[in-house]
Amino acid sequence: MQKDQSKIDELSKSLYSRNAPDVRTRRKLRFGDMVTDLKTDWDHKEEKTVDPKLNQNYEDHSMSFIKKILIGSIIFCIVAVGIGTYLFLKGANLISGDNIQILINGPVSIPGGTPVSFDITVVNKNNIDLQLVDMTVDFPAGATDPNNPGKELTTYQELLGEIPAGNNVRKTIQAIIFGEENMQRQIAVNITYQVKGSSSSFTKKQTYDVLINSSPVNLNVSSFKEITSGQPFDITLNVRSNTTETLKNVIVSATYPFGFTFISSDLNPLPSNSTWKLGDIPSGGQKTINIKGKLQGEDTDIRVFHFGVGAQSNKNPNVIGTEYMSLTQEVSIQKPFMSVTVGVNGEQGTIPAIGEFNQPARVEISLFNNLPTTVSGAEVRVKLAGSAYDRTLVQPGIGYYRSVIDEIIWNQQTIPQLASVGAGESNAVSFSITPRNLSVSNRPIVNPTLSFVVTVSGRRTQETGVPETLDSVINRILRVTTNPTLSGRVVRSIGPFVNSGPIPPKADQKTTYTIIWAIDNTVNLLKDTKVTAILPPYVEWLGKVSPSTEDVTFSQSTNSITWNVGTVGTNTTYSGIRKELYFQIAVEPSVSQVNNIPVIVNDATMTGTDDFTMQSLTRNQSYLTTRFSTDPSYKDGMETINR
């Protein structure tokens, strides 16, 4: 050990010594296999190894679980394969709706109103037969039967019967489908079926879309784009067939904007004044409707008209069941280029003026140019009409009266200033007319009027893009009041009452008289009518009236009579329905009245309201005396009081 340690120390010194020789010069050591008796492990006694044996119970349990999983998987696969094989080979009694196909073959784009065919094929891909197969085809609203175009075709149904497994049934159907251009329409096919051994019904549905590439009709609307408020104007509707078939029971309908008033149309409309029945239109045929009306509104208002054309509904023949086409038309309300006012007897405005028979009415028409430019060639026309219009009672002033067309005309020939009306300038024309009662026994008139339709026309200057000729129209009405009359008379030998007392009458003795009041009326109803009068102090009210149904009252305090007449009819002179009242009074004159003819009923006053003009009317009847000259028994002198 010491020797070994000494070698180690010596080697250490040589390694770390400064004078040690270069190791690279030293001879390399060569190593080789050496045999040594050094032991590599401790000495042990030889042990006999015994192979350990696992617990038998634990081993059996672990293997049982794995086997169960393996066996279960094998069984599942066998069952699945078996079921699949069974379904594949023995599944003839199972059915699926996915194995039923409804194939619809037809055009995807059709012209409206033209017959079109569709092939419908029902394919049974199941392994069993389909029984009691029923096909229903639902068409869009308005479709019609090509064999009977007037008959609406909503549903087509056909019993297809039995469709064997793997077979198909094909059917062809036809229809005329209507609609607006570029409108999508849909056909729905429903199949209802049963299978053997089941009482349940099953359904399969398929839809098919078609595009209407053209409308069966062309609808054109023509009218002014700009009008003035209250100006009558025309709207023209032109309906032309665009199909090879006859269009049956065609209807045109209109929806008017607020403020529109229908005046007339050349084709009689339904009572709504917004629907017209055109009937049948043959292929290539056309029909036209001219509508006249007027719009009320503020300046710059835009009003929209809606028009539609189609076939009448089966449920309501007065409305459109299937609309072929619709259009809208905008109309702008503009301030009139000329402001026009019509004054009647000095009364301006638009409300009806009031006049009387046989009293001349002066009409003045004022013009004002609203444009910033000059209006040239201005002309004023007045159309005269009305049930109280008499051509012979027109005074046109400086206007030209064309009685053959009932017009008065003013232009630059009669008024040179109308040749050019500058911006902001005004002018006026006038005439007079007298209303006349033109009633005759077989043709009485009621609610008489005079109407003045004033049209002012002219040409704009220094403007482009607008109509050259402009019109402003205004209408004014004159209503004529009725002319009732109240009359009174005294009788003794006629009438419903028996009179007594001395004739001539004597002082301090009573003599009775019958008074008759009669009311006649002309052209308008007179309502809330009543007659009042006061009896002198020496006259006694006897309380006898005829007819007894008349409403008559007497005031003892004021000695006044009131007859509440109510409503008086028109044209009583011709109809014989005048209102009459009989009542009896007694007169006891004083000695101071001897040789006089005393008043026995003071002035009577009738009041009432004209139901047409709403004017309050008053008529008077002068006092009545003891002179009963309308009585057939009367002789001169019988009216004077004797002593």
XYZ file of C-alpha atoms in Angstrom:
643
model
C 0.000 0.000 0.000
C 2.798 2.401 0.894
C 4.500 1.502 -2.350
C 1.377 2.296 -4.282
C 0.942 5.559 -2.454
C 4.527 6.511 -3.223
C 3.887 5.996 -6.937
C 0.857 8.130 -6.806
C 2.680 10.965 -5.060
C 5.476 10.792 -7.552
C 3.089 10.936 -10.437
C 1.305 13.925 -8.905
C 4.525 15.871 -8.565
C 5.437 15.231 -12.131
C 2.129 16.398 -13.339
C 2.198 19.709 -11.548
C 5.980 20.350 -11.718
C 7.274 23.212 -13.891
C 10.253 21.091 -14.876
C 8.289 18.131 -15.872
C 9.019 16.914 -19.395
C 6.535 17.468 -22.198
C 4.015 14.680 -21.973
C 3.855 14.581 -25.754
C 7.462 13.451 -25.830
C 6.881 10.668 -23.478
C 6.138 7.217 -24.686
C 2.569 6.378 -24.894
C 1.249 3.669 -22.789
C -0.186 0.738 -24.582
C -3.129 -0.975 -22.972
C -4.135 -4.539 -23.440
C -6.246 -7.225 -21.907
C -5.152 -8.010 -18.458
C -6.117 -10.965 -16.420
C -6.828 -10.173 -12.819
C -8.190 -12.039 -9.918
C -10.238 -9.152 -8.599
C -13.756 -10.115 -7.638
C -16.689 -8.172 -8.919
C -19.282 -9.103 -6.281
C -19.633 -10.385 -2.859
C -19.619 -14.005 -2.292
C -23.160 -15.458 -1.933
C -24.565 -18.819 -1.394
C -26.226 -20.266 -4.416
C -30.027 -19.877 -4.142
C -32.560 -22.081 -5.868
C -35.201 -19.942 -7.636
C -38.837 -20.959 -7.374
C -41.414 -19.809 -9.961
C -44.224 -17.954 -8.043
C -47.768 -19.078 -8.663
C -50.578 -16.450 -8.993
C -53.800 -16.626 -7.004
C -56.129 -18.872 -8.982
C -59.296 -16.936 -8.008
C -57.913 -13.580 -9.212
C -56.744 -15.018 -12.484
C -60.104 -16.567 -13.344
C -61.986 -13.316 -12.604
C -59.840 -11.117 -14.838
C -60.081 -13.391 -17.808
C -63.935 -13.653 -17.459
C -64.452 -9.851 -17.906
C -62.351 -9.646 -21.055
C -64.015 -12.658 -22.527
C -67.432 -11.114 -21.917
C -66.503 -7.926 -23.789
C -65.094 -9.924 -26.646
C -68.047 -12.257 -26.785
C -70.544 -9.297 -26.600
C -68.826 -7.527 -29.500
C -68.891 -10.670 -31.571
C -72.570 -11.215 -30.834
C -73.460 -7.521 -31.707
C -71.697 -7.788 -35.034
C -73.420 -11.039 -35.825
C -76.836 -9.561 -34.935
C -76.202 -6.368 -36.934
C -75.109 -8.290 -39.966
C -78.122 -10.519 -39.569
C -80.554 -7.647 -39.338
C -78.959 -5.907 -42.298
C -79.132 -9.093 -44.313
C -82.771 -9.533 -43.325
C -83.674 -5.976 -44.269
C -81.870 -6.350 -47.537
C -83.325 -9.690 -48.461
C -86.639 -9.759 -46.599
C -87.658 -6.026 -46.341
C -90.452 -6.126 -48.873
C -93.065 -5.028 -46.296
C -91.353 -1.757 -45.315
C -92.149 1.618 -47.105
C -90.555 5.063 -47.104
C -91.931 8.385 -48.415
C -88.428 9.168 -49.643
C -88.872 6.347 -52.141
C -91.887 8.085 -53.677
C -91.073 10.762 -56.242
C -93.379 13.387 -57.748
C -91.864 14.695 -60.946
C -93.412 17.815 -62.500
C -92.351 18.641 -66.027
C -93.499 21.915 -67.536
C -92.351 25.359 -68.663
C -90.663 27.546 -66.044
C -91.785 30.728 -67.791
C -95.212 31.226 -69.325
C -97.240 34.078 -70.833
C -100.195 35.022 -68.661
C -103.587 33.984 -69.990
C -102.246 31.289 -72.336
C -103.078 27.566 -71.890
C -100.099 25.589 -70.583
C -99.562 21.828 -69.965
C -97.775 20.106 -67.092
C -96.704 16.414 -66.998
C -96.907 14.927 -63.511
C -95.243 11.566 -62.860
C -95.606 9.651 -59.595
C -92.793 7.089 -59.130
C -92.989 4.274 -56.547
C -89.448 3.101 -55.670
C -90.596 1.078 -52.694
C -90.711 -2.725 -52.634
C -94.445 -2.776 -51.968
C -97.424 -1.493 -53.930
C -99.148 1.849 -53.257
C -102.908 1.557 -52.994
C -105.754 4.087 -53.367
C -103.392 6.740 -54.704
C -105.197 10.084 -54.975
C -103.593 13.087 -56.699
C -104.667 16.676 -55.944
C -103.241 19.682 -57.818
C -103.702 23.127 -56.235
C -103.489 26.010 -58.726
C -102.748 29.653 -57.900
C -105.632 32.095 -57.546
C -107.199 33.109 -60.833
C -106.265 30.042 -62.880
C -108.987 28.907 -65.266
C -109.932 25.742 -67.139
C -108.752 25.838 -70.790
C -111.888 23.926 -71.794
C -114.057 26.525 -70.039
C -112.089 29.780 -69.640
C -114.927 31.335 -67.680
C -114.599 28.689 -64.954
C -112.048 29.312 -62.230
C -109.706 26.356 -61.677
C -108.607 26.203 -58.066
C -108.109 22.431 -57.585
C -107.767 19.427 -59.883
C -108.237 15.950 -58.359
C -107.840 12.490 -59.880
C -107.776 8.983 -58.382
C -104.685 7.212 -59.720
C -105.571 3.891 -58.126
C -102.716 1.395 -57.492
C -99.064 1.999 -58.321
C -97.121 -1.301 -58.179
C -93.660 -1.427 -56.625
C -91.046 -0.020 -58.979
C -93.667 1.449 -61.363
C -94.936 4.969 -62.082
C -98.042 6.775 -63.276
C -97.983 9.805 -65.547
C -100.732 12.404 -65.966
C -100.968 15.572 -68.068
C -102.945 18.545 -66.799
C -103.704 21.891 -68.443
C -104.529 25.311 -67.046
C -104.618 28.983 -67.937
C -102.636 30.894 -65.337
C -103.006 34.649 -64.985
C -100.872 37.182 -63.219
C -98.873 40.356 -63.555
C -95.694 40.415 -65.573
C -92.676 38.942 -63.706
C -94.923 37.474 -61.016
C -93.985 34.080 -59.542
C -96.846 31.548 -59.346
C -96.801 28.148 -57.613
C -98.499 24.832 -58.344
C -98.729 22.282 -55.505
C -99.169 18.516 -56.133
C -100.306 16.346 -53.219
C -100.316 12.525 -53.305
C -102.361 10.602 -50.735
C -101.910 6.797 -50.568
C -102.344 3.678 -48.455
C -100.446 0.371 -48.205
C -101.619 -3.181 -47.752
C -102.313 -4.160 -44.155
C -102.773 -0.549 -42.960
C -105.809 1.685 -42.788
C -103.708 4.830 -42.368
C -103.250 7.333 -45.207
C -99.920 8.926 -46.056
C -99.195 12.118 -47.965
C -96.407 13.306 -50.219
C -96.212 16.896 -51.529
C -94.249 18.603 -54.283
C -94.409 22.228 -55.506
C -93.541 23.758 -58.867
C -92.888 27.457 -59.578
C -93.595 29.224 -62.862
C -92.831 32.799 -63.856
C -95.413 34.941 -65.678
C -93.274 36.533 -68.380
C -96.047 38.683 -69.840
C -99.416 39.998 -68.679
C -102.551 38.867 -70.547
C -103.591 42.511 -70.884
C -101.946 45.878 -71.381
C -103.345 48.720 -69.271
C -102.505 52.291 -70.235
C -103.486 55.378 -68.240
C -103.502 58.835 -69.789
C -104.197 62.086 -67.928
C -102.760 65.480 -67.041
C -99.710 65.350 -64.800
C -100.451 68.806 -63.400
C -103.838 70.329 -62.617
C -105.233 73.136 -60.535
C -107.376 72.512 -57.491
C -111.039 72.129 -58.415
C -110.318 71.913 -62.143
C -112.280 69.153 -63.920
C -109.977 66.834 -65.861
C -110.151 63.532 -67.730
C -108.443 60.203 -67.126
C -108.445 57.717 -70.016
C -107.973 53.998 -69.382
C -107.169 51.727 -72.317
C -107.360 47.946 -71.807
C -105.978 45.773 -74.636
C -105.877 41.971 -74.785
C -102.372 40.509 -74.999
C -103.304 36.834 -75.277
C -104.547 34.415 -77.889
C -107.558 33.506 -75.775
C -110.711 35.506 -75.063
C -110.530 37.172 -71.673
C -113.766 36.512 -69.805
C -115.585 38.827 -67.402
C -112.944 41.555 -67.269
C -113.266 44.190 -64.549
C -111.411 47.487 -64.098
C -111.195 49.031 -60.654
C -109.874 52.381 -59.433
C -108.729 53.594 -56.045
C -109.056 57.359 -55.845
C -106.860 59.614 -53.721
C -108.164 61.908 -51.008
C -109.878 64.994 -52.413
C -110.996 63.418 -55.694
C -114.626 63.813 -56.757
C -116.003 61.543 -59.460
C -118.135 63.459 -61.980
C -118.911 61.028 -64.793
C -117.597 58.340 -67.143
C -118.599 57.307 -70.646
C -119.085 53.702 -69.471
C -121.579 53.346 -66.658
C -119.761 52.306 -63.455
C -121.060 50.254 -60.567
C -122.662 52.267 -57.727
C -119.250 52.784 -56.147
C -118.241 54.902 -59.202
C -114.858 53.158 -59.093
C -115.502 49.810 -60.803
C -116.416 49.044 -64.417
C -117.440 45.734 -65.980
C -115.892 45.392 -69.452
C -117.237 41.900 -70.112
C -115.352 39.645 -72.551
C -112.384 40.963 -74.544
C -111.401 38.867 -77.599
C -107.798 38.238 -78.555
C -106.230 41.531 -79.640
C -109.359 43.486 -78.678
C -109.403 46.613 -76.569
C -111.792 48.755 -74.556
C -111.536 52.351 -73.335
C -112.970 54.170 -70.332
C -113.001 57.976 -70.015
C -113.355 59.227 -66.442
C -114.089 62.852 -65.569
C -113.466 64.209 -62.090
C -111.787 66.925 -60.086
C -109.236 67.142 -57.295
C -109.252 69.453 -54.313
C -105.990 70.149 -52.536
C -103.211 72.535 -51.692
C -100.525 73.733 -54.064
C -97.706 71.194 -54.688
C -99.800 68.302 -53.295
C -99.206 65.014 -55.132
C -102.105 62.583 -55.352
C -101.807 58.968 -56.557
C -104.466 57.028 -58.470
C -104.356 53.209 -58.476
C -105.921 51.225 -61.329
C -106.207 47.460 -61.711
C -107.631 45.119 -64.339
C -108.501 41.463 -63.896
C -111.140 38.763 -63.932
C -114.176 39.046 -61.705
C -114.339 36.995 -58.550
C -116.621 33.962 -58.429
C -117.629 34.867 -54.879
C -118.357 38.540 -55.602
C -118.839 39.445 -59.288
C -118.374 43.135 -58.492
C -114.719 42.828 -57.479
C -111.542 41.544 -59.123
C -110.783 37.937 -58.277
C -107.514 37.650 -60.228
C -105.593 40.804 -61.036
C -103.860 40.774 -64.410
C -102.132 44.123 -64.148
C -102.075 47.294 -62.057
C -100.773 50.805 -62.588
C -100.466 54.030 -60.637
C -100.827 57.569 -61.913
C -99.495 60.614 -60.061
C -101.175 63.981 -60.422
C -99.669 67.155 -59.008
C -101.869 70.007 -57.815
C -100.372 73.312 -58.849
C -101.317 76.903 -58.241
C -103.368 78.123 -61.226
C -101.506 80.352 -63.619
C -104.462 82.705 -63.377
C -106.339 83.351 -60.157
C -110.010 83.556 -61.063
C -112.794 84.784 -58.793
C -116.483 84.902 -59.632
C -118.645 87.386 -57.755
C -122.443 87.242 -57.884
C -124.276 90.397 -56.792
C -121.083 91.509 -55.079
C -120.642 88.255 -53.118
C -117.228 86.653 -53.659
C -116.204 83.128 -52.715
C -117.038 79.620 -53.783
C -120.206 78.940 -51.802
C -123.471 79.104 -53.757
C -124.914 82.564 -54.222
C -128.608 83.239 -53.591
C -130.966 84.787 -56.105
C -134.667 85.265 -56.793
C -136.851 84.678 -59.787
C -137.202 87.666 -62.115
C -134.431 89.555 -60.300
C -131.291 90.182 -62.450
C -128.036 88.782 -61.016
C -124.801 90.594 -61.879
C -121.798 88.301 -62.354
C -118.242 89.698 -62.331
C -115.152 87.624 -63.232
C -111.775 88.883 -61.984
C -108.415 87.645 -63.336
C -104.922 87.869 -61.844
C -101.721 86.569 -63.472
C -99.806 84.466 -60.910
C -96.878 83.736 -63.222
C -93.602 85.639 -63.232
C -94.002 85.910 -67.006
C -96.528 87.364 -69.404
C -99.613 85.428 -70.479
C -100.552 86.117 -74.075
C -103.814 85.540 -75.886
C -105.917 85.276 -72.730
C -109.512 84.201 -73.263
C -112.424 83.955 -70.819
C -115.370 81.642 -71.436
C -118.478 81.215 -69.295
C -120.681 78.198 -69.830
C -124.258 78.903 -68.707
C -126.618 76.192 -67.514
C -129.195 75.375 -64.865
C -132.885 74.705 -64.433
C -133.565 78.449 -64.061
C -131.559 79.396 -67.171
C -133.426 81.310 -69.884
C -131.375 82.194 -73.000
C -133.465 85.269 -73.607
C -132.568 86.812 -70.235
C -128.763 87.052 -70.689
C -127.034 90.439 -70.964
C -123.389 89.712 -72.008
C -122.077 93.271 -71.756
C -119.074 93.598 -74.102
C -118.693 89.830 -74.381
C -119.839 87.753 -77.329
C -122.848 85.582 -76.398
C -123.089 82.380 -78.443
C -126.561 81.273 -77.429
C -126.345 78.139 -79.586
C -123.687 76.726 -77.222
C -124.750 78.752 -74.154
C -121.392 80.523 -73.798
C -120.198 84.083 -73.319
C -116.696 84.741 -74.684
C -114.223 87.549 -73.996
C -110.898 87.707 -75.852
C -108.480 90.231 -77.314
C -111.034 91.068 -80.000
C -113.570 92.277 -77.429
C -111.055 93.418 -74.769
C -107.645 94.388 -76.248
C -105.970 94.165 -72.819
C -106.382 90.375 -72.919
C -103.839 90.130 -75.748
C -101.057 90.375 -73.157
C -101.502 90.093 -69.396
C -98.216 90.865 -67.650
C -96.903 89.253 -64.496
C -98.980 90.456 -61.550
C -101.542 92.207 -63.749
C -105.306 91.821 -63.393
C -108.431 92.330 -65.461
C -112.184 91.817 -65.118
C -115.265 91.092 -67.238
C -118.946 91.022 -66.294
C -122.445 90.122 -67.455
C -125.962 89.829 -65.989
C -128.554 87.081 -66.079
C -132.095 86.808 -64.737
C -133.306 83.475 -63.312
C -136.735 82.427 -64.448
C -139.264 79.920 -63.160
C -139.631 77.529 -66.077
C -142.100 75.226 -64.337
C -145.061 74.049 -66.325
C -147.933 71.864 -65.232
C -146.400 68.661 -66.581
C -142.781 69.547 -65.824
C -142.352 71.479 -62.592
C -138.807 72.243 -61.487
C -137.449 71.772 -57.981
C -134.374 73.398 -56.407
C -133.656 75.704 -59.366
C -130.108 76.873 -60.080
C -127.933 78.806 -62.470
C -124.393 77.575 -62.982
C -121.403 79.475 -64.338
C -118.387 77.395 -65.398
C -115.593 79.886 -66.043
C -112.573 78.801 -68.093
C -109.578 81.088 -68.523
C -106.953 80.032 -71.057
C -103.719 81.534 -72.266
C -100.168 80.829 -73.401
C -97.015 81.004 -71.360
C -93.952 82.733 -72.729
C -90.237 82.350 -71.927
C -90.678 78.841 -70.467
C -89.624 75.445 -71.741
C -90.587 71.910 -70.869
C -94.203 72.761 -69.953
C -97.429 72.772 -71.971
C -97.799 75.965 -73.939
C -101.533 76.341 -73.397
C -102.851 76.586 -69.827
C -106.341 76.524 -68.395
C -107.867 77.604 -65.115
C -111.411 76.502 -64.361
C -113.761 77.641 -61.617
C -117.427 76.913 -61.076
C -119.978 79.092 -59.312
C -123.603 78.270 -58.561
C -126.563 80.563 -57.998
C -129.442 78.989 -56.102
C -132.886 80.440 -56.560
C -135.145 80.738 -53.526
C -138.721 79.583 -53.509
C -141.502 82.164 -53.687
C -144.307 81.280 -51.261
C -147.464 83.359 -50.922
C -149.972 83.853 -48.104
C -153.541 84.889 -48.966
C -156.642 85.498 -46.846
C -160.324 86.074 -47.410
C -163.658 86.354 -45.579
C -166.771 84.256 -46.395
C -170.142 83.553 -44.792
C -172.254 81.233 -46.949
C -169.477 78.770 -47.842
C -166.944 76.826 -45.819
C -167.240 74.206 -43.082
C -169.047 76.448 -40.545
C -172.602 77.859 -40.319
C -172.520 81.609 -39.736
C -175.193 83.746 -38.036
C -176.003 87.334 -37.171
C -177.395 90.309 -39.085
C -176.046 91.275 -42.485
C -175.221 94.094 -42.854
C -173.848 93.867 -39.294
C -175.474 96.046 -36.613
C -173.953 97.840 -33.694
C -173.995 95.951 -30.391
C -174.989 92.696 -32.147
C -172.799 89.691 -33.021
C -172.237 88.530 -36.568
C -170.041 85.536 -37.342
C -167.610 85.169 -40.256
C -165.379 82.404 -41.624
C -161.747 83.372 -42.299
C -159.686 81.423 -44.865
C -155.868 81.483 -44.890
C -154.124 79.792 -47.862
C -150.408 79.167 -48.504
C -148.987 78.442 -51.953
C -145.354 77.517 -52.639
C -143.223 77.240 -55.782
C -139.942 75.395 -56.269
C -138.321 74.505 -52.926
C -139.625 72.971 -49.733
C -140.604 75.518 -47.092
C -140.000 74.211 -43.586
C -140.711 75.515 -40.066
C -143.581 77.561 -41.485
C -146.061 79.433 -39.301
C -148.650 82.214 -39.641
C -149.571 84.702 -36.907
C -152.171 87.485 -36.628
C -153.884 89.572 -33.920
C -157.637 90.013 -33.617
C -159.079 93.458 -32.766
C -160.663 93.793 -29.267
C -164.220 93.682 -30.644
C -163.584 90.338 -32.365
C -164.123 87.064 -30.502
C -162.220 83.815 -31.167
C -164.783 80.994 -31.347
C -162.274 78.124 -31.331
C -163.539 76.435 -34.489
C -160.877 75.397 -37.034
C -160.838 73.163 -40.076
C -159.128 70.843 -40.773
C -159.181 69.906 -37.142
C -155.769 68.252 -37.479
C -154.061 71.609 -38.016
C -151.920 72.946 -35.172
C -153.634 76.265 -34.221
C -153.284 78.095 -30.909
C -154.957 81.228 -29.547
C -153.614 83.524 -26.820
C -156.322 85.233 -24.757
C -153.817 87.678 -23.275
C -152.633 88.997 -26.652
C -155.735 88.060 -28.673
C -153.357 86.480 -31.238
C -153.749 83.453 -33.490
C -150.791 81.196 -34.414
C -150.986 78.567 -37.131
C -147.995 76.179 -36.959
C -147.969 74.978 -40.541
C -144.704 72.973 -40.577
C -143.507 71.941 -44.071
C -145.092 73.217 -47.256
C -144.516 71.171 -50.425
C -143.313 72.403 -53.801
C -145.256 73.560 -56.839
C -148.564 73.597 -54.975
C -150.242 75.516 -57.773
C -149.841 72.529 -60.093
C -150.149 69.728 -57.575
C -153.218 71.019 -55.718
C -151.629 70.461 -52.298
C -151.798 74.050 -51.074
C -152.136 74.571 -47.346
C -155.502 76.018 -46.183
C -156.985 76.856 -42.777
C -160.597 77.788 -41.929
C -161.487 79.370 -38.598
C -164.589 81.202 -37.277
C -164.805 84.500 -35.435
C -167.647 86.693 -34.077
C -167.744 90.491 -34.569
C -169.655 92.805 -32.191
C -169.236 96.349 -33.550
C -169.737 99.491 -31.477
C -172.051 102.376 -32.273
C -168.923 104.370 -32.959
C -168.329 102.153 -35.984
C -171.693 102.776 -37.625
C -171.332 103.502 -41.340
C -167.764 102.128 -41.232
C -166.160 98.957 -42.528
C -164.189 97.658 -39.530
C -161.070 95.431 -39.603
C -161.831 91.985 -38.221
C -158.328 90.361 -38.649
C -155.161 92.452 -38.529
C -152.172 91.935 -40.869
C -150.997 88.282 -40.923
C -147.298 87.331 -41.144
C -145.942 84.067 -42.500
C -142.354 82.957 -41.792
C -140.426 79.897 -42.988
C -137.047 78.595 -44.178
C -136.191 77.609 -47.737
C -134.899 74.040 -47.449
C -132.666 74.448 -50.538
C -131.118 77.879 -50.049
C -131.562 77.908 -46.250
C -132.855 81.441 -46.547
C -135.389 82.741 -44.005
C -138.441 83.999 -45.846
C -141.263 86.284 -44.707
C -144.561 86.997 -46.411
C -147.408 89.286 -45.276
C -151.169 89.254 -45.790
C -152.998 92.569 -45.453
C -155.781 92.991 -42.900
C -159.284 91.635 -43.534
C -162.551 93.572 -43.034
C -166.258 92.819 -42.960
C -166.227 93.004 -46.765
C -166.665 89.356 -47.820
C -166.687 90.030 -51.527
C -165.291 86.548 -52.431
C -168.472 84.949 -51.058
C -171.118 84.156 -53.727
C -173.868 85.625 -51.511
C -172.155 88.980 -51.149
C -173.773 92.215 -52.397
C -172.552 95.761 -52.191
C -173.340 97.405 -48.858
C -173.345 94.219 -46.815
C -170.026 95.194 -45.226
C -171.078 98.522 -43.625
C -172.094 98.692 -39.978
C -175.714 99.780 -39.415
C -177.332 101.178 -36.331
